[in-house]
Short mmCIF file of C-alpha atoms and ligand atoms in Angstrom, two decimals:
data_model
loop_
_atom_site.label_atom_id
_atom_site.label_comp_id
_atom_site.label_asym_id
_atom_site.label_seq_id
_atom_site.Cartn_x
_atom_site.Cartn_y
_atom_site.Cartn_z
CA UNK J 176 75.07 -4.25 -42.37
CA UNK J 177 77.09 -4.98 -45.20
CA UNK J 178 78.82 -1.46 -44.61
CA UNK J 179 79.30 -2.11 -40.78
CA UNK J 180 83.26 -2.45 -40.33
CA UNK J 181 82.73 -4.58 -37.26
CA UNK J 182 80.56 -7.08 -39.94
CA UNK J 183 83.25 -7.01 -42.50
CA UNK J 184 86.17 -7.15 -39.91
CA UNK J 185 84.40 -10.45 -38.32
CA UNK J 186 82.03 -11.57 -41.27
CA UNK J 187 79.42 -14.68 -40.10
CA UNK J 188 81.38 -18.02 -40.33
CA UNK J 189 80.20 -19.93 -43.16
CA UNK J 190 77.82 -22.60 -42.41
CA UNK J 191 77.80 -26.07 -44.40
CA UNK J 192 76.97 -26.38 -48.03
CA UNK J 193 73.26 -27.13 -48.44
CA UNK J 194 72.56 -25.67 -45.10
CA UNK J 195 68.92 -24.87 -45.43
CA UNK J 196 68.07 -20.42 -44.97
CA UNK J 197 64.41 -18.84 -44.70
CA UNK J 198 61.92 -17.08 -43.08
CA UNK J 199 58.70 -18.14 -41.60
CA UNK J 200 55.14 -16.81 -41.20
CA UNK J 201 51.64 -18.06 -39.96
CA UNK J 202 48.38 -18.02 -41.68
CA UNK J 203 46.41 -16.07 -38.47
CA UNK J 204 49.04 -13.94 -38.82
CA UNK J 205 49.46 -12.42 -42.04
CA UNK J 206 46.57 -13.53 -44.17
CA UNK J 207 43.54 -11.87 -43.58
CA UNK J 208 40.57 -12.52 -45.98
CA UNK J 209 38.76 -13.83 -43.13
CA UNK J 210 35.27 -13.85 -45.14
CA UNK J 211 36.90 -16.33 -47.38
CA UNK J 212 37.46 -19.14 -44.75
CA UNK J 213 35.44 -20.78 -41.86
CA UNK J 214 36.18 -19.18 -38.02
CA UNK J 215 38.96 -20.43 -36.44
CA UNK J 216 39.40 -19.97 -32.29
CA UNK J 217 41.38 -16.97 -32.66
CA UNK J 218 38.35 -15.20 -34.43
CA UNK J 219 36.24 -16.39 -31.44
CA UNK J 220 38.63 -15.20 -28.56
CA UNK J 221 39.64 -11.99 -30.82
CA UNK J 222 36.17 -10.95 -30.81
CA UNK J 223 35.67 -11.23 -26.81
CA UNK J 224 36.43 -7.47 -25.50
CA UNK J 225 39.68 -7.19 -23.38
CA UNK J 226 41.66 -10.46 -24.98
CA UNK J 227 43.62 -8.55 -27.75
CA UNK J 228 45.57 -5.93 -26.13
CA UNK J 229 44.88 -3.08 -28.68
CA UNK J 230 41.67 -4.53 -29.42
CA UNK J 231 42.53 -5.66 -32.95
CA UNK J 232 42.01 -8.32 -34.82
CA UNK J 233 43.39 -10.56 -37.73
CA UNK J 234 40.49 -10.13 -40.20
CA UNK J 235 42.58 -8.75 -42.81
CA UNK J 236 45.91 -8.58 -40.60
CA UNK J 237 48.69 -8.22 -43.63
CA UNK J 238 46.32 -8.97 -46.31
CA UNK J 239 48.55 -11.39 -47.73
CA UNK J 240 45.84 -13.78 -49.45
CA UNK J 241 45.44 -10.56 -51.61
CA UNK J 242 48.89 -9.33 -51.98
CA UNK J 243 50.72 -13.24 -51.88
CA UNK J 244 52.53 -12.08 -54.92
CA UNK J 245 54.40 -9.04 -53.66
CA UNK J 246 55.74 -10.86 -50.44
CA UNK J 247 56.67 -13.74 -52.60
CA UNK J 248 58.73 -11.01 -54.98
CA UNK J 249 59.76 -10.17 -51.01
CA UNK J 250 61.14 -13.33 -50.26
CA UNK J 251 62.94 -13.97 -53.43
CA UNK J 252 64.51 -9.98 -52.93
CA UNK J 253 65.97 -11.53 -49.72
CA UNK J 254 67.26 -14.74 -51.49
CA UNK J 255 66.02 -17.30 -48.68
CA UNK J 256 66.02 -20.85 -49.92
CA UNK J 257 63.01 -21.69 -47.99
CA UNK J 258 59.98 -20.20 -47.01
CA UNK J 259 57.49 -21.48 -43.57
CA UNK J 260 53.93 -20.95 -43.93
CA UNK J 261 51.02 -22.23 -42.34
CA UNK J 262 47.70 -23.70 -43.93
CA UNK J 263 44.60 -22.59 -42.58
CA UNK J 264 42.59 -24.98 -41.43
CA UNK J 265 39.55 -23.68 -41.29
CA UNK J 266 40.80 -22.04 -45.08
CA UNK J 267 40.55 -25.69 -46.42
CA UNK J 268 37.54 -26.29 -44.61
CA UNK J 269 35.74 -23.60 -46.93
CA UNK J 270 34.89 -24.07 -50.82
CA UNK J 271 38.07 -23.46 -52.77
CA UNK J 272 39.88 -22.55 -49.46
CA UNK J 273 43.00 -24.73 -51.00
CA UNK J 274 43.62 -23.19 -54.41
CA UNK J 275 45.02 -20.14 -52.54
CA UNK J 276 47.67 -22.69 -51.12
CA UNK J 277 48.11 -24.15 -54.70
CA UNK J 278 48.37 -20.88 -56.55
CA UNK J 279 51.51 -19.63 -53.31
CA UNK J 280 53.26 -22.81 -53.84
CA UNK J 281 53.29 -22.46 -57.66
CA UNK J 282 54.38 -19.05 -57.20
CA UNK J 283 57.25 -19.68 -54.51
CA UNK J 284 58.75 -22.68 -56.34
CA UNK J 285 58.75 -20.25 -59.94
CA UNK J 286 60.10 -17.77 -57.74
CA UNK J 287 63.17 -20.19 -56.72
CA UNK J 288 62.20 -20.75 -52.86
CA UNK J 289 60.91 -23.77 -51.55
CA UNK J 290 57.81 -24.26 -49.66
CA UNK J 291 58.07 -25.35 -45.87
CA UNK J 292 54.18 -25.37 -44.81
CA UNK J 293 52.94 -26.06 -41.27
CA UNK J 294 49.27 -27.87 -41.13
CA UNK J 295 48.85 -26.46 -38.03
CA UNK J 296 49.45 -23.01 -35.88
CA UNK J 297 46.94 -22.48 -33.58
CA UNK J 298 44.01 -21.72 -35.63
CA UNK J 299 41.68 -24.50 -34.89
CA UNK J 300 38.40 -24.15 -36.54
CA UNK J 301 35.92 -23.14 -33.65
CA UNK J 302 33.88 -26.24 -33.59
CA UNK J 303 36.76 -28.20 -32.61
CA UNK J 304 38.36 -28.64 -29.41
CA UNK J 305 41.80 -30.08 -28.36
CA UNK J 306 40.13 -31.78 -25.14
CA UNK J 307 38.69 -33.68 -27.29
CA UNK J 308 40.69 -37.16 -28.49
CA UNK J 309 38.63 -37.04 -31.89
CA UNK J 310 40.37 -33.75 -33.06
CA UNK J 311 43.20 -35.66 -33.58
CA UNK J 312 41.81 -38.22 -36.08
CA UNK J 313 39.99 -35.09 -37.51
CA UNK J 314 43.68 -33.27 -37.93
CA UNK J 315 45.17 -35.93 -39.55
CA UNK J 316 42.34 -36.64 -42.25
CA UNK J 317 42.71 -32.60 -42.85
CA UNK J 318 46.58 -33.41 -43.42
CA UNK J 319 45.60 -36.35 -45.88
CA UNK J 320 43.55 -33.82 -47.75
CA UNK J 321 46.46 -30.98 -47.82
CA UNK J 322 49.36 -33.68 -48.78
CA UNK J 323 47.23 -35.15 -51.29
CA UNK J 324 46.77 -31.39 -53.17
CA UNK J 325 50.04 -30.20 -52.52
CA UNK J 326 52.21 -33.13 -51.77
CA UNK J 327 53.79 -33.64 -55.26
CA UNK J 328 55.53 -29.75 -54.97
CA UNK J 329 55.74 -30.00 -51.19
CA UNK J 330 58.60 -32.00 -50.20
CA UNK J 331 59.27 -30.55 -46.47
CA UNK J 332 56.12 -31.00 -44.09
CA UNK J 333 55.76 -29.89 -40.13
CA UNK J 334 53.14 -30.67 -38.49
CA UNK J 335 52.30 -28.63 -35.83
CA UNK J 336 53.66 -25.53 -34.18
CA UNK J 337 54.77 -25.36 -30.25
CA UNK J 338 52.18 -27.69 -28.98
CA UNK J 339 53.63 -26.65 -25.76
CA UNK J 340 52.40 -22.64 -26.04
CA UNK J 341 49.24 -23.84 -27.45
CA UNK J 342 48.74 -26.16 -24.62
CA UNK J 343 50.64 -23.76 -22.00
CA UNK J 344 49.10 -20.15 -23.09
CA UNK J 345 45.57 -21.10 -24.64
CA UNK J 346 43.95 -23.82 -22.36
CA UNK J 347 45.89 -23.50 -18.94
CA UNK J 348 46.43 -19.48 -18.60
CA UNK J 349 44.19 -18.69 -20.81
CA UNK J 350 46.09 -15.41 -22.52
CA UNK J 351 45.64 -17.17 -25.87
CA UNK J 352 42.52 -18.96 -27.71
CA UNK J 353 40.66 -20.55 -27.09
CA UNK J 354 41.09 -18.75 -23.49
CA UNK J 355 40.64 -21.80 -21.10
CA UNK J 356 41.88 -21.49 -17.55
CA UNK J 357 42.55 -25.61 -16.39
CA UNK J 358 45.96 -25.56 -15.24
CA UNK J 359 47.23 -28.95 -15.36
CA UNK J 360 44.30 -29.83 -16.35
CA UNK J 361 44.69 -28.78 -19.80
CA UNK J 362 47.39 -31.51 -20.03
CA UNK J 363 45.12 -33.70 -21.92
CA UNK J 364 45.35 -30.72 -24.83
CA UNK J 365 49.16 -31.95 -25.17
CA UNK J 366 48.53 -35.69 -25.62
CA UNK J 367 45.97 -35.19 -28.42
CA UNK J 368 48.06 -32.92 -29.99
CA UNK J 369 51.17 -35.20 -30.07
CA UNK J 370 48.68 -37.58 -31.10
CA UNK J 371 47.62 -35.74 -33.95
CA UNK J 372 50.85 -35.25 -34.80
CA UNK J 373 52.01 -38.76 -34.88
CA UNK J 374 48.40 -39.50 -36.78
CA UNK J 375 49.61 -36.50 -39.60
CA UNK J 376 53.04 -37.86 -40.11
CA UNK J 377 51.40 -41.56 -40.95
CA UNK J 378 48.76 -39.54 -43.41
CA UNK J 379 51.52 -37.69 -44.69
CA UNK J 380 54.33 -40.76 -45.04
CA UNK J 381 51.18 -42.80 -47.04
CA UNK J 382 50.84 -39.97 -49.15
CA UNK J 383 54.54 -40.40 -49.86
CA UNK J 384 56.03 -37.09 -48.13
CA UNK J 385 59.28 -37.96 -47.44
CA UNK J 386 60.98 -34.72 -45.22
CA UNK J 387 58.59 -34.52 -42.32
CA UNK J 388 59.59 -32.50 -39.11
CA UNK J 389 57.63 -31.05 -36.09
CA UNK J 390 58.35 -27.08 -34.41
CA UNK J 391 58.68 -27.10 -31.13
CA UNK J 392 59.13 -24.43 -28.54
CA UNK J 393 62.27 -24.78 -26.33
CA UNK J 394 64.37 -22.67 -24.15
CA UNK J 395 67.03 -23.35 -21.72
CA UNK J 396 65.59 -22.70 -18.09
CA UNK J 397 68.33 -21.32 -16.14
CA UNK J 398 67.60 -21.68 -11.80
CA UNK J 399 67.14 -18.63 -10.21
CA UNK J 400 69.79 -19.44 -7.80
CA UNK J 401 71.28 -23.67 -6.33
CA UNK J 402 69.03 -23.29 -3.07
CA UNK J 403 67.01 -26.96 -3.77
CA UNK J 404 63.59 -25.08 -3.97
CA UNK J 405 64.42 -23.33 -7.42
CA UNK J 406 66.35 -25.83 -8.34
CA UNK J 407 63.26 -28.23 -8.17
CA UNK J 408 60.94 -25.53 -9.98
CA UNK J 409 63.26 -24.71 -12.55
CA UNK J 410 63.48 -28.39 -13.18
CA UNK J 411 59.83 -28.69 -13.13
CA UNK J 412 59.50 -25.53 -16.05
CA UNK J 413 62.11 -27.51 -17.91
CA UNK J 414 59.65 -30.56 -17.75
CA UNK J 415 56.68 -28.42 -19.10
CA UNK J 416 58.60 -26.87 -21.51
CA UNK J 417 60.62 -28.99 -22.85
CA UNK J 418 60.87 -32.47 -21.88
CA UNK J 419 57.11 -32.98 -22.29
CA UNK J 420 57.13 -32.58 -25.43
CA UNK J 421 60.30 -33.86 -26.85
CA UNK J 422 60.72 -36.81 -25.03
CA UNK J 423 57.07 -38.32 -26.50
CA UNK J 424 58.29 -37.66 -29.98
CA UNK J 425 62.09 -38.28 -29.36
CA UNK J 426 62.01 -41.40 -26.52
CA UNK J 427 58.48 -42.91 -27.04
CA UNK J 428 58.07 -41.88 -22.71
CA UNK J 429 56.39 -39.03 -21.40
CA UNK J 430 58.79 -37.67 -18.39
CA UNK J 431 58.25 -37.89 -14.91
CA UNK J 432 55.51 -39.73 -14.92
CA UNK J 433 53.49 -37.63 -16.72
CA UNK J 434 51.81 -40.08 -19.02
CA UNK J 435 49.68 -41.52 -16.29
CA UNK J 436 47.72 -38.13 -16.15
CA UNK J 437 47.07 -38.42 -19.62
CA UNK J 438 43.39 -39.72 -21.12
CA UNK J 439 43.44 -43.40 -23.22
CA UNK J 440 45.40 -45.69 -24.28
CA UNK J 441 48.68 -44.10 -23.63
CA UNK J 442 51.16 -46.71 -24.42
CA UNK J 443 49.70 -46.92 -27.76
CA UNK J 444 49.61 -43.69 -28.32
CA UNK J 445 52.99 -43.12 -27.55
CA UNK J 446 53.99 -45.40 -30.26
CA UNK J 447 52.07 -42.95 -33.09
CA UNK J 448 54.00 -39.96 -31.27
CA UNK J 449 57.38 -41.30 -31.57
CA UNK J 450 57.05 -41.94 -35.47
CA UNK J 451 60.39 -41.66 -36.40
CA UNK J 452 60.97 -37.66 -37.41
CA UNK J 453 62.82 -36.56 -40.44
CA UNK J 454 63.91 -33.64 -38.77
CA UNK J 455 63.20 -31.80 -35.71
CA UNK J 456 62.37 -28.38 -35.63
CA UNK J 457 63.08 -25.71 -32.85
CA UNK J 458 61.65 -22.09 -32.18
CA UNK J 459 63.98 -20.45 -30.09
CA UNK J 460 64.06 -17.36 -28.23
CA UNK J 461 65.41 -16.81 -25.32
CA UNK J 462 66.15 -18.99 -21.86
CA UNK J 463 64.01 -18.50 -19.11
CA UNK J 464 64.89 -18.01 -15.66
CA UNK J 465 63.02 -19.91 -12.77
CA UNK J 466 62.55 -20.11 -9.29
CA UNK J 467 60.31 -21.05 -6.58
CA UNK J 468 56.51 -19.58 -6.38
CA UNK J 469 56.58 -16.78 -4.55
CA UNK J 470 52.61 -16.94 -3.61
CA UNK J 471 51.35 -14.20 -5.97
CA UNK J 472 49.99 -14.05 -9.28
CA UNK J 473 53.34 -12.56 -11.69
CA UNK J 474 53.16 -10.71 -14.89
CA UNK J 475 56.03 -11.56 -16.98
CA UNK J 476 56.26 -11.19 -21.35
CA UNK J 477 52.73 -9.91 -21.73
CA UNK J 478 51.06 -13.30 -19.72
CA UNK J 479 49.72 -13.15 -16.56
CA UNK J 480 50.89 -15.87 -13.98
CA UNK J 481 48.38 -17.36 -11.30
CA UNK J 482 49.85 -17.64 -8.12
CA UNK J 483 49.02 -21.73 -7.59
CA UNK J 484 51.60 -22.58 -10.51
CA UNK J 485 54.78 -24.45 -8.71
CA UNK J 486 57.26 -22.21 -10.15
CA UNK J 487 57.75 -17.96 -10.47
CA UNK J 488 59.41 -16.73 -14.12
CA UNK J 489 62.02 -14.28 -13.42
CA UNK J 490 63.95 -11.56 -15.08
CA UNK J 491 67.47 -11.96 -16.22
CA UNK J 492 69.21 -9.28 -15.17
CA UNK J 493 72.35 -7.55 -17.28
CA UNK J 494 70.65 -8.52 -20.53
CA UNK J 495 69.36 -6.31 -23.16
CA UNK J 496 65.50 -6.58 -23.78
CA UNK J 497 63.63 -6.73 -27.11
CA UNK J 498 60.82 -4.24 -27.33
CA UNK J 499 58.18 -7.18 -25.82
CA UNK J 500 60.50 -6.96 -22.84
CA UNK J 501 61.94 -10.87 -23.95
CA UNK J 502 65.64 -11.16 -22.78
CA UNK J 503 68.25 -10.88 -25.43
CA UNK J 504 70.65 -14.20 -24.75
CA UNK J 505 72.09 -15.58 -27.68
CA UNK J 506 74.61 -17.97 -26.38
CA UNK J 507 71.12 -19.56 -25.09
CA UNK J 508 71.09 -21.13 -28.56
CA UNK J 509 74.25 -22.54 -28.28
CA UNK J 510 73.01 -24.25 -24.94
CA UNK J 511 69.66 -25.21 -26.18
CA UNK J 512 71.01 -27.64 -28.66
CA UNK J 513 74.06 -29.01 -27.03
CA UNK J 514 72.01 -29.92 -24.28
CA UNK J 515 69.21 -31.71 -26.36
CA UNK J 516 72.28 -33.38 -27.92
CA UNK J 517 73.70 -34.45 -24.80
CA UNK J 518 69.93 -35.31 -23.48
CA UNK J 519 68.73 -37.40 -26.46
CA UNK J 520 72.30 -38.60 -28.39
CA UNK J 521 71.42 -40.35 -31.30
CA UNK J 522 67.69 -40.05 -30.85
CA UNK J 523 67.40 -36.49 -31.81
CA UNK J 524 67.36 -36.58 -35.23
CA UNK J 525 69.50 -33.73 -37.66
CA UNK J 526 68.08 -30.00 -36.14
CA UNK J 527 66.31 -27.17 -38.02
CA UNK J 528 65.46 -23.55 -36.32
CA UNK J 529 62.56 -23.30 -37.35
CA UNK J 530 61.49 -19.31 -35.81
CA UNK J 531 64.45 -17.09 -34.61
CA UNK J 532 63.95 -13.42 -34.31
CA UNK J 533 62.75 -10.37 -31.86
CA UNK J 534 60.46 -7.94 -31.50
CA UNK J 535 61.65 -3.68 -31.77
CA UNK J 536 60.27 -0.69 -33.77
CA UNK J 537 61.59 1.05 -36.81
CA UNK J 538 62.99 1.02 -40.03
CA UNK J 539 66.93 0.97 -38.94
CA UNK J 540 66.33 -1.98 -36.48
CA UNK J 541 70.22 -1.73 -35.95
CA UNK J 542 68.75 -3.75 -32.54
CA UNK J 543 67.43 -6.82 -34.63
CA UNK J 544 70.55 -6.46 -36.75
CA UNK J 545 72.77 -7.23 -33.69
CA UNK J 546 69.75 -10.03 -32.41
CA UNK J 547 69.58 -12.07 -35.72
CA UNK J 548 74.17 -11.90 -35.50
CA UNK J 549 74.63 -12.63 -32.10
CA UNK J 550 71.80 -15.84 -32.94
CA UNK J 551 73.79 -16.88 -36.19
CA UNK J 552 77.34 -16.77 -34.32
CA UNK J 553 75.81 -18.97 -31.48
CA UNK J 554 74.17 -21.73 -33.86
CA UNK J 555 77.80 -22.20 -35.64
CA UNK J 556 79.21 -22.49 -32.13
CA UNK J 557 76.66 -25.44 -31.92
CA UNK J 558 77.55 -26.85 -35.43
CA UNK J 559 81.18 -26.60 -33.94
CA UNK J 560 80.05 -28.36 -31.27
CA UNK J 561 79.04 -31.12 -33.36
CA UNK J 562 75.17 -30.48 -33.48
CA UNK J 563 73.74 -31.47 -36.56
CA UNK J 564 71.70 -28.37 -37.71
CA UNK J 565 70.47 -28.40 -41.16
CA UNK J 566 68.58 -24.67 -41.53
CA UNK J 567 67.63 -21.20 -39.88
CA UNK J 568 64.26 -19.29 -40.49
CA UNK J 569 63.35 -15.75 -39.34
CA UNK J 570 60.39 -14.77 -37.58
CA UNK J 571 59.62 -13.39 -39.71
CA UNK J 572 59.07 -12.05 -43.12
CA UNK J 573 56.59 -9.45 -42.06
CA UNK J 574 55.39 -7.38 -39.30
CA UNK J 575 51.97 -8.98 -38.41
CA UNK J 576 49.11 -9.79 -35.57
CA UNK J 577 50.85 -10.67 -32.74
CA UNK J 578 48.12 -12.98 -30.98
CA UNK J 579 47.33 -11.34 -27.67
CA UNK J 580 49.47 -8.46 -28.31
CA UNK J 581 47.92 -7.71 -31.66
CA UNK J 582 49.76 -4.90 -33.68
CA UNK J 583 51.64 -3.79 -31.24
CA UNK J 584 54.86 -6.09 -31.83
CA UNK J 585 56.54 -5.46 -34.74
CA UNK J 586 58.78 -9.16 -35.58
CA UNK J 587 59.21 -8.26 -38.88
CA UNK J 588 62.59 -8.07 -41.78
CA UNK J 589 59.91 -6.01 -43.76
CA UNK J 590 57.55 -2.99 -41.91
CA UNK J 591 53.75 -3.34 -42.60
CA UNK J 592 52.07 -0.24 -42.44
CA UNK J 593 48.62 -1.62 -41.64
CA UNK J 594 46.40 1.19 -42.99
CA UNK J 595 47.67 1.54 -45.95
CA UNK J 596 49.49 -2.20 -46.63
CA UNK J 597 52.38 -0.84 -47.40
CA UNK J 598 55.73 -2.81 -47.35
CA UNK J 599 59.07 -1.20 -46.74
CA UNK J 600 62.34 -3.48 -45.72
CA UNK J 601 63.85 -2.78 -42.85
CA UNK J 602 67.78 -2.22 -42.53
CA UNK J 603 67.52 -5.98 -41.16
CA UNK J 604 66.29 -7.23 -44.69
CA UNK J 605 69.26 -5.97 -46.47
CA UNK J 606 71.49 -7.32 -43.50
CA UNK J 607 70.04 -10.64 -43.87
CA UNK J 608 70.24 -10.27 -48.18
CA UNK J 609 73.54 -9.73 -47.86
CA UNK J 610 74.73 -12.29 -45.11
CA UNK J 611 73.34 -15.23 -46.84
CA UNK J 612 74.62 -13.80 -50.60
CA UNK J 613 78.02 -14.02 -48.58
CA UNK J 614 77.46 -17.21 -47.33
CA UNK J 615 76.14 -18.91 -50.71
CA UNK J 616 79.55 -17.23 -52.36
CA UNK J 617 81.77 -19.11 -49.60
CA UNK J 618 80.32 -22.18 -49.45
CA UNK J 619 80.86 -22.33 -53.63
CA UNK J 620 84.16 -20.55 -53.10
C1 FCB S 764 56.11 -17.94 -31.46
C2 FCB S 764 54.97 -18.23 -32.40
C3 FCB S 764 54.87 -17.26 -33.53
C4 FCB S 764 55.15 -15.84 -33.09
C5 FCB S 764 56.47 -15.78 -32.34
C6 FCB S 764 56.84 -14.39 -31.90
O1 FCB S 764 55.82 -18.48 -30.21
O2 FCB S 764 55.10 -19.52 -32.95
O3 FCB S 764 53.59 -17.37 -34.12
O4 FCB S 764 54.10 -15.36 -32.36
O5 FCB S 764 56.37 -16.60 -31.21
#
């Protein structure tokens, strides 16, 4: 806080001039309204008994199609630059689903922030299926129409959001929609989305967007100890997690020979993937810690682990937790991107965060205070380190529907109180309001 002595005595070094602040939502998430768009997965898996833990769903979530114009007075309070959204979908697949999109943008760019929207975060309209090669020609004809409504006030596009969770949580564990159990065989779900990717940034560079980036999921994945058996399933997690789906987009390769268990014309498609990015977008938060499988099923962050996977997810011991039980590790940042830097050299093109931020309950979230520091500190130790990073968003703006976890997970700068819709920033709002008014005065200064 800007009355902490420890924050004055040791203020957040300044990052560069033009270095790109905001906070990020997604449309599942926050929106609600969900009588004024087609159903999307989510609503399908929501609505099966047991998949939401509280048994909620996101039919009118924060209510933000109503109440856009309050958060956007929100996000102006807390003088981001930029603000993340995601389109809906199945939204633009309904009559006049759109002009909602048209009237936020209008109303962020009046309000001074710039719009940052992602086509897609995990709310597939139900008739379609990621199995399926065609849904990536279909995703890509969706991003024509969205470019070609919003594209001349849209200058900075991402595509989709952590493939790898979508892949990972909703069609091999099944904890997430659509719900599918296949293990590895849900690896086809990957390719077509890195297909549609590759298929959206060609839409989107004909349309003439020019600022086009992807967020991606990635963690460092520390071994549970050198013996060679968690050393070669720690390895293997890193694959899954990371490598998979960088090295398509970065290198043009999948790793470890992973692209001959994936469906058509692979080569091919590997040259739509790696379609030169823009910029490349990273959700961070936190490192995982890996070892061999210990035979039994495992229950770690809220997901349920079948024993068969090659690898057992750990705890990190001597680190605070957030309130979803996710280790606390912020030098993991630092990590995160000096590796990919020393990985990918001049193939990893200039680095936004694009999600950041923790889960913990309350109004003085003193905790999230100290998360969102610690995560600042560590990404200027990686511009230090010579990283080119260009911006930092927040997850997020608001508290909101939490997937599997529904209410209970609380992510937000600003409390929602969900029966009434009442906003109230959190100490961490003003934190933030203040950091970045002290950066933009240094970086003049
Ligand atoms: C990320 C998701 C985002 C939110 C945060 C907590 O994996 O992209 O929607 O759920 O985690």
């Amino acid at each position: 806080m800007a009355n902490d002595p420890r924050a004055a005595a040791h203020p957040i070094p300044p990052f560069p001039a033009g270095f790109l602040w905001g906070v990020s939502t997604s449309a599942h998430q926050i929106e609600g309204a969900a009588d004024a768009r087609e159903p999307s997965v989510w609503d399908a898996f929501t609505a099966e008994p047991g998949r939401v833990k509280d048994g909620s769903t996101a039919a009118v979530a924060c209510d933000h199609y109503h109440r856009h114009t309050e958060d956007v007075a929100l996000l102006a309070g807390l003088g981001v630059d930029a603000y993340r959204f995601s389109v809906s979908w199945p939204r633009v697949n309904s009559p006049g689903g759109l002009d909602f999109y048209d009237r936020l943008v209008d109303e962020l760019l009046a309000a001074g922030v710039r719009p940052v929207p992602t086509l897609f975060h995990w709310d597939l309209p139900v008739d379609l299926d990621w199995l399926e090669r065609d849904t990536a020609s279909r995703f890509a004809e969706y991003s024509s129409t969205v470019v070609g409504r919003l594209g001349d006030r849209v200058q900075k596009w991402i595509t989709l959001n952590e493939p790898a969770e979508h892949t990972l949580l909703g069609h091999a564990l099944g904890t997430h929609a659509p719900g599918k159990q296949l293990l590895f065989d849900a690896l086809p779900v990957a390719h077509h989305q890195l297909l549609a990717h590759g298929l959206a940034v060609q839409a989107l560079r004909a349309a003439g967007a020019g600022d086009i980036g992807i967020a991606n999921s990635h963690g460092p994945t520390w071994p549970a100890s050198q013996e060679p058996a968690d050393l070669e399933a720690a390895a293997f997690y890193d694959v899954l997690l990371n490598r998979l789906f960088a090295e398509p987009l970065l290198l043009g390769e999948y790793p470890e020979g992973l692209g001959d268990l994936m469906p058509g014309d692979v080569a091919a498609d590997l040259k739509v993937i790696s379609e030169p990015l823009d910029w490349y977008g990273i959700n961070y938060y936190a490192p995982t810690r890996v070892g061999a499988p210990q035979g039994t099923e495992i229950e770690f962050g809220g997901i349920t682990m079948p024993a068969e996977l090659p690898f057992s997810v750990q705890e990190i011991e001597g680190v605070p937790v957030t309130d979803f039980g996710w280790p606390v590790v912020p030098e993991g940042l630092t990590e995160l991107l000096t590796t990919f830097r020393d990985r990918y050299g001049d193939r990893l093109p200039p680095v936004v965060i694009t999600e950041n931020g923790c889960s913990y309950e309350g109004l003085d979230d003193q905790a999230r205070i100290a998360y969102l520091d610690g995560h600042l500190r560590a990404l200027h130790r990686a511009l230090e380190a010579g990283v080119d990073v260009r911006g930092y968003f927040v997850w997020s703006l608001l508290d909101n529907f939490e997937w599997a976890e529904g209410y209970a997970r609380r992510f937000g700068l600003v409390h929602v109180d969900f029966a009434t819709q009442e906003r109230t920033p959190k100490a961490s709002y003003a934190w933030l309001r203040d950091v970045l008014g002290a950066q933009r005065t240094r970086t003049r200064g």
